[in-house]
Short mmCIF file of C-alpha atoms in Angstrom, two decimals:
data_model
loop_
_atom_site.label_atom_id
_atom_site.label_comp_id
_atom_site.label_asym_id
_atom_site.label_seq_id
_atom_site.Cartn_x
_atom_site.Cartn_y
_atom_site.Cartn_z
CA UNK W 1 47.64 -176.57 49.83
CA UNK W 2 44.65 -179.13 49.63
CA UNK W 3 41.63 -178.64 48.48
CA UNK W 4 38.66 -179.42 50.82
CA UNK W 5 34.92 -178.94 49.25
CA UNK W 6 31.78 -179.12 51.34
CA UNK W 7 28.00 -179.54 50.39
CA UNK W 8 25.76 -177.66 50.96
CA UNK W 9 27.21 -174.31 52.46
CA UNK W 10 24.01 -173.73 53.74
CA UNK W 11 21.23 -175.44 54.92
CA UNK W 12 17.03 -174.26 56.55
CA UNK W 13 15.61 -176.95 58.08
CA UNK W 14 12.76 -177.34 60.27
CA UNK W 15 12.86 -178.53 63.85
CA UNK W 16 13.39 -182.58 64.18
CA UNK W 17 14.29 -183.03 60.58
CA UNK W 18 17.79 -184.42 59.80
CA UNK W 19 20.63 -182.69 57.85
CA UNK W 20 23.12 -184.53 56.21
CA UNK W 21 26.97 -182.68 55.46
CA UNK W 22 28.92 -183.73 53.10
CA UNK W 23 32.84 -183.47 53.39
CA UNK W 24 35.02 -183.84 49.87
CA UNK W 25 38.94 -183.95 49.87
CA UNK W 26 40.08 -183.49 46.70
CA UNK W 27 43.37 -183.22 46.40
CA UNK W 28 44.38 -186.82 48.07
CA UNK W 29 43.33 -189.43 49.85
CA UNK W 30 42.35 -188.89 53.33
CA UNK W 31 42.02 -191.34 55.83
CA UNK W 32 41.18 -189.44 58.75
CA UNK W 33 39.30 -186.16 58.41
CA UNK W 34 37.84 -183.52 61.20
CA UNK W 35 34.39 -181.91 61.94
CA UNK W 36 34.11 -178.78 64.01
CA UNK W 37 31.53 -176.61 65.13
CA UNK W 38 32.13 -172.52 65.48
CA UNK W 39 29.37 -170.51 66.82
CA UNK W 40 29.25 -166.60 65.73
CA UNK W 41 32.28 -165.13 67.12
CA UNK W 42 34.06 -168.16 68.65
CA UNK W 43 36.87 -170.72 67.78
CA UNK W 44 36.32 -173.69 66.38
CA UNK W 45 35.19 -176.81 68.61
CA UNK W 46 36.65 -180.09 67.63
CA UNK W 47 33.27 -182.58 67.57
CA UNK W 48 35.14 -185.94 66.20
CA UNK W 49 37.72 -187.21 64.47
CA UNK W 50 36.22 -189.33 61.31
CA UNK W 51 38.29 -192.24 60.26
CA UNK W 52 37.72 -193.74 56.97
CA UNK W 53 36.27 -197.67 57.21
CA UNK W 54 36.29 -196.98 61.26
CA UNK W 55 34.09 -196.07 63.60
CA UNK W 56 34.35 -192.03 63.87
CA UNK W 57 36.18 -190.44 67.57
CA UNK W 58 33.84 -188.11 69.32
CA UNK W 59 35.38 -185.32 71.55
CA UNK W 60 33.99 -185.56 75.20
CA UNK W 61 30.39 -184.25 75.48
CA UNK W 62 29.99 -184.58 71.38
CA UNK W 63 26.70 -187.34 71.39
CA UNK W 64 27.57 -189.55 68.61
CA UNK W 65 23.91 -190.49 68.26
CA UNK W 66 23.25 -186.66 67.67
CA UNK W 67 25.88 -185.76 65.08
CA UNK W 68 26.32 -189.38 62.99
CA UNK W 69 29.75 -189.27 61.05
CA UNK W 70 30.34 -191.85 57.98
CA UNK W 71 33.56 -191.70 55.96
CA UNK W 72 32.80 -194.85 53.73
CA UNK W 73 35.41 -193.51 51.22
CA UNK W 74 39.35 -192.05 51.32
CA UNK W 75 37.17 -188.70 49.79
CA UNK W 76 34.12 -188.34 51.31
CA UNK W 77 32.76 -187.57 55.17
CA UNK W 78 29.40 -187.10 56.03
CA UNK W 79 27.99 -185.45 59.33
CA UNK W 80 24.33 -186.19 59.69
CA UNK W 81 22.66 -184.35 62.30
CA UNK W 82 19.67 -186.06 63.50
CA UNK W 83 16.46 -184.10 64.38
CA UNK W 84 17.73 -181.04 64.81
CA UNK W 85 16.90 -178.48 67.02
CA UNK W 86 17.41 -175.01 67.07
CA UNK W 87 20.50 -175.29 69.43
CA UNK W 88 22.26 -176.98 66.57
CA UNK W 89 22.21 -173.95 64.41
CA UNK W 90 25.80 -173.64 64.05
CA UNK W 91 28.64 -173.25 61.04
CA UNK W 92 30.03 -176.53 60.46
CA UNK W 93 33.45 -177.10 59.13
CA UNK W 94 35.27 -179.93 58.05
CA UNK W 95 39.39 -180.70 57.26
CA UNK W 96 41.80 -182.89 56.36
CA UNK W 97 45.19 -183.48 56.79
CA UNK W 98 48.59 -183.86 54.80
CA UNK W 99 50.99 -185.92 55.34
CA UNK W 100 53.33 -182.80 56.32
CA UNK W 101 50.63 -182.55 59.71
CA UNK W 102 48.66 -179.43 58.35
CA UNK W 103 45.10 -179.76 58.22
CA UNK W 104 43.43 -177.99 55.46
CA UNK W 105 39.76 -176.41 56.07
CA UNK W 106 36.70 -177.18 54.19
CA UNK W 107 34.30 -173.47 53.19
CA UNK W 108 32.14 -174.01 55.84
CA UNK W 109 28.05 -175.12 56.44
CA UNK W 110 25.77 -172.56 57.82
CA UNK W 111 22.94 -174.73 59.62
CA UNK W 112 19.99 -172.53 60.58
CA UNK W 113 16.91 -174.66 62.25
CA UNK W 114 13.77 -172.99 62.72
CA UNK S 1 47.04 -181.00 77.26
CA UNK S 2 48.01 -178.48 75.02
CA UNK S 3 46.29 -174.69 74.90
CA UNK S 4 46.97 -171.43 72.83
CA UNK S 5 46.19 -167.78 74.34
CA UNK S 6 45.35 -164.95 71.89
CA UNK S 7 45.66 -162.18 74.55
CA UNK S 8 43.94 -159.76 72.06
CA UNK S 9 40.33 -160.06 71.33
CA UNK S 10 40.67 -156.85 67.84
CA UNK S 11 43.81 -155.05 66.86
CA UNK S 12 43.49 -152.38 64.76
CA UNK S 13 46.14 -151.26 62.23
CA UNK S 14 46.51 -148.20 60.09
CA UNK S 15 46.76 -149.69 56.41
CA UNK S 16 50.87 -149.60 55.48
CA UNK S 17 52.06 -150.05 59.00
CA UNK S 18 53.08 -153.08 60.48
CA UNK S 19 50.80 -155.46 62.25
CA UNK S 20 51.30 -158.03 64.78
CA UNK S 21 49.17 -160.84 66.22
CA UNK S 22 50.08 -162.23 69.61
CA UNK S 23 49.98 -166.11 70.45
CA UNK S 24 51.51 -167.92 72.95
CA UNK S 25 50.85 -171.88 73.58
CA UNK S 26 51.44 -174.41 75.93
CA UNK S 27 52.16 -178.11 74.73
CA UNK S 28 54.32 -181.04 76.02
CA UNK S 29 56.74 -181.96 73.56
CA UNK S 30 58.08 -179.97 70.60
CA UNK S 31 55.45 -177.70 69.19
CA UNK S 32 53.78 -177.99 66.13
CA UNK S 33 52.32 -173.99 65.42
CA UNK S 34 49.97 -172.70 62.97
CA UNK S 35 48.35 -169.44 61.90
CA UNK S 36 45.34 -169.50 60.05
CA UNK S 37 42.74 -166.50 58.96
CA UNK S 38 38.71 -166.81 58.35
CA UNK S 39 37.28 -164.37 56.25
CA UNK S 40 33.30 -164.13 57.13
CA UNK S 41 31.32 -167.02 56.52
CA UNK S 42 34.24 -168.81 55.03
CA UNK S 43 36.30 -171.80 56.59
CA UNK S 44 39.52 -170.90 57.44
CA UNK S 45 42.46 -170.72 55.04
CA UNK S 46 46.19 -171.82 56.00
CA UNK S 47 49.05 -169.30 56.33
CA UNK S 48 51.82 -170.69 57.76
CA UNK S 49 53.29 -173.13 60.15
CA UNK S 50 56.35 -173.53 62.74
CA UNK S 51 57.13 -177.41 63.06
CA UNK S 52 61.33 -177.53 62.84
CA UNK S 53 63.99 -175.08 61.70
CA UNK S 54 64.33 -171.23 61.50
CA UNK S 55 62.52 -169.69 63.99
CA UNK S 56 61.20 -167.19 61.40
CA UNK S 57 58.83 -168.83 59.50
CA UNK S 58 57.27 -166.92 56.01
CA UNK S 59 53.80 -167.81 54.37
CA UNK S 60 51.17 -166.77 52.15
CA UNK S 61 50.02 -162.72 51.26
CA UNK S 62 53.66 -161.36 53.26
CA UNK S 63 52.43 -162.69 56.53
CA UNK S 64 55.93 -164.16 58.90
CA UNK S 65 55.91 -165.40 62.67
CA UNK S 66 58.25 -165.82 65.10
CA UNK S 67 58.79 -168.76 66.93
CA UNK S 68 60.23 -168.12 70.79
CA UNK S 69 60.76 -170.87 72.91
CA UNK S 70 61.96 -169.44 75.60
CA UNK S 71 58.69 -167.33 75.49
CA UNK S 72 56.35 -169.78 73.95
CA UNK S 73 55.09 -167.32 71.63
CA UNK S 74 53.97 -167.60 67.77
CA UNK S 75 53.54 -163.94 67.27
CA UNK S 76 51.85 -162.95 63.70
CA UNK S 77 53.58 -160.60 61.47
CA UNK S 78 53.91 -158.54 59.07
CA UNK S 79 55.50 -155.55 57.34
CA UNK S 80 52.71 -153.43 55.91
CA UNK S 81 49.60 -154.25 56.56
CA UNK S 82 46.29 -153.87 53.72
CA UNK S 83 43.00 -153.15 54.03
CA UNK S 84 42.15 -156.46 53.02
CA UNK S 85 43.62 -158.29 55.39
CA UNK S 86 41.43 -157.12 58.04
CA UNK S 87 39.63 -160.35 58.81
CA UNK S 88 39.69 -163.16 61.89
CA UNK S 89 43.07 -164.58 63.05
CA UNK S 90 43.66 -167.72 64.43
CA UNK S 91 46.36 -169.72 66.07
CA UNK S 92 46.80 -173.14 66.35
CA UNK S 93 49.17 -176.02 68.43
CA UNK S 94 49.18 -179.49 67.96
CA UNK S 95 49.83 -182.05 70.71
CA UNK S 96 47.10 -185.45 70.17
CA UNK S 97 44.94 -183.05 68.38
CA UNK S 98 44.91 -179.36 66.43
CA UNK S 99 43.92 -176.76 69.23
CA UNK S 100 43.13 -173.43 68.42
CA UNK S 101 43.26 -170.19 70.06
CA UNK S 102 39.74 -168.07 70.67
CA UNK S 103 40.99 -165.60 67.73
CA UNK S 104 42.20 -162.27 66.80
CA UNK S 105 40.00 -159.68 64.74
CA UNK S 106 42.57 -157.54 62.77
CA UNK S 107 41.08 -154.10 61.41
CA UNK S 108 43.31 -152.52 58.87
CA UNK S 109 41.73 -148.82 58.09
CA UNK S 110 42.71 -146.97 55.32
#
């Protein structure tokens, strides 16, 4: 199956600072990639749908001014999350998709905000 | 919209028995099914998927599923199960978008 890499798999940050995520696929080119959110002991939320050269889709009540999503390259998706608050402490996790409709799952970022 | 029910929030297995996971989904249109498994703290890894063909569908480390339509169910299988497989379960539909289901803690004891 692909290969998804993220950066950093874990991140402290202090209240109101920004954390960027990065998102690698590197097994092909993807053109459209996927952030979620899972809090401890939950599924996975679908936050938006990150196209690459496009504007990114946000799921209804996701604010795109919150989580900012840039996929500038067919390899690479960021998530930004702009001052960040301890509500945002969340894993983070990122995938692509094949061209057979299976979307392959990034290790995960563990966001803790103090 | 589409939506997948995990009835079971833990099942517990005795290691070298057989295991199964329940799932059952709702979508319009032909279903696309997937199983995945999270080990903790880790993204989730594939295991299998149902999209055409034989409704038994094999993937990775022995695991099988069973695709009824008359049922809608995706049930999770497999023969014996291993301590290491104890670990979070997941099942997935796609309609516009990859849904999953709120998970399934398996517990294999030895």
């Amino acid at each position: 199956g692909a290969v998804v890499s993220q950066h950093p798999s874990w991140v402290i940050c202090k209240s109101g600072t920004s954390v960027k995520i990065e998102c690698r696929s590197l097994d092909f080119q993807a053109t459209t990639m996927f952030w979620y959110r899972q809090f401890p002991k939950q599924s996975l939320m679908l936050m938006a749908t990150s196209n690459e050269g496009s504007k990114a889709t946000y799921e209804q009540g996701v604010e795109k001014d919150k989580f900012l999503i840039n996929h500038a390259s067919l390899t690479l998706s960021t998530l930004t999350v702009t001052s960040a608050h301890p509500e945002d402490s969340s894993f983070y996790i990122c995938s692509d998709t094949d061209r057979g409709e299976t979307q392959y799952f990034g290790p995960g970022t563990r966001l803790l905000v103090l | 919209a589409q939506s997948v029910a995990q009835p079971e929030d833990q099942v517990n297995v005795a290691e070298g028995n057989p295991l199964t996971v329940k799932c059952t989904y709702s979508v319009s249109g032909n279903p696309y099914l997937f199983w995945y498994v999270q080990y903790p703290n880790r993204g989730l890894q594939f295991l299998l998927k149902y999209i055409t063909g034989d409704n038994l569908v094999k993937g990775s480390y022995g695991f099988e599923a069973e695709f009824n339509k008359s049922q809608t169910s995706f049930h999770l299988k497999k023969p014996s199960a291993l301590v290491s497989d104890s670990a979070l379960y997941f099942c997935a539909v796609r309609g516009n978008k990859l849904v999953f289901g709120a998970g399934t803690i398996l517990r294999v004891k030895s």
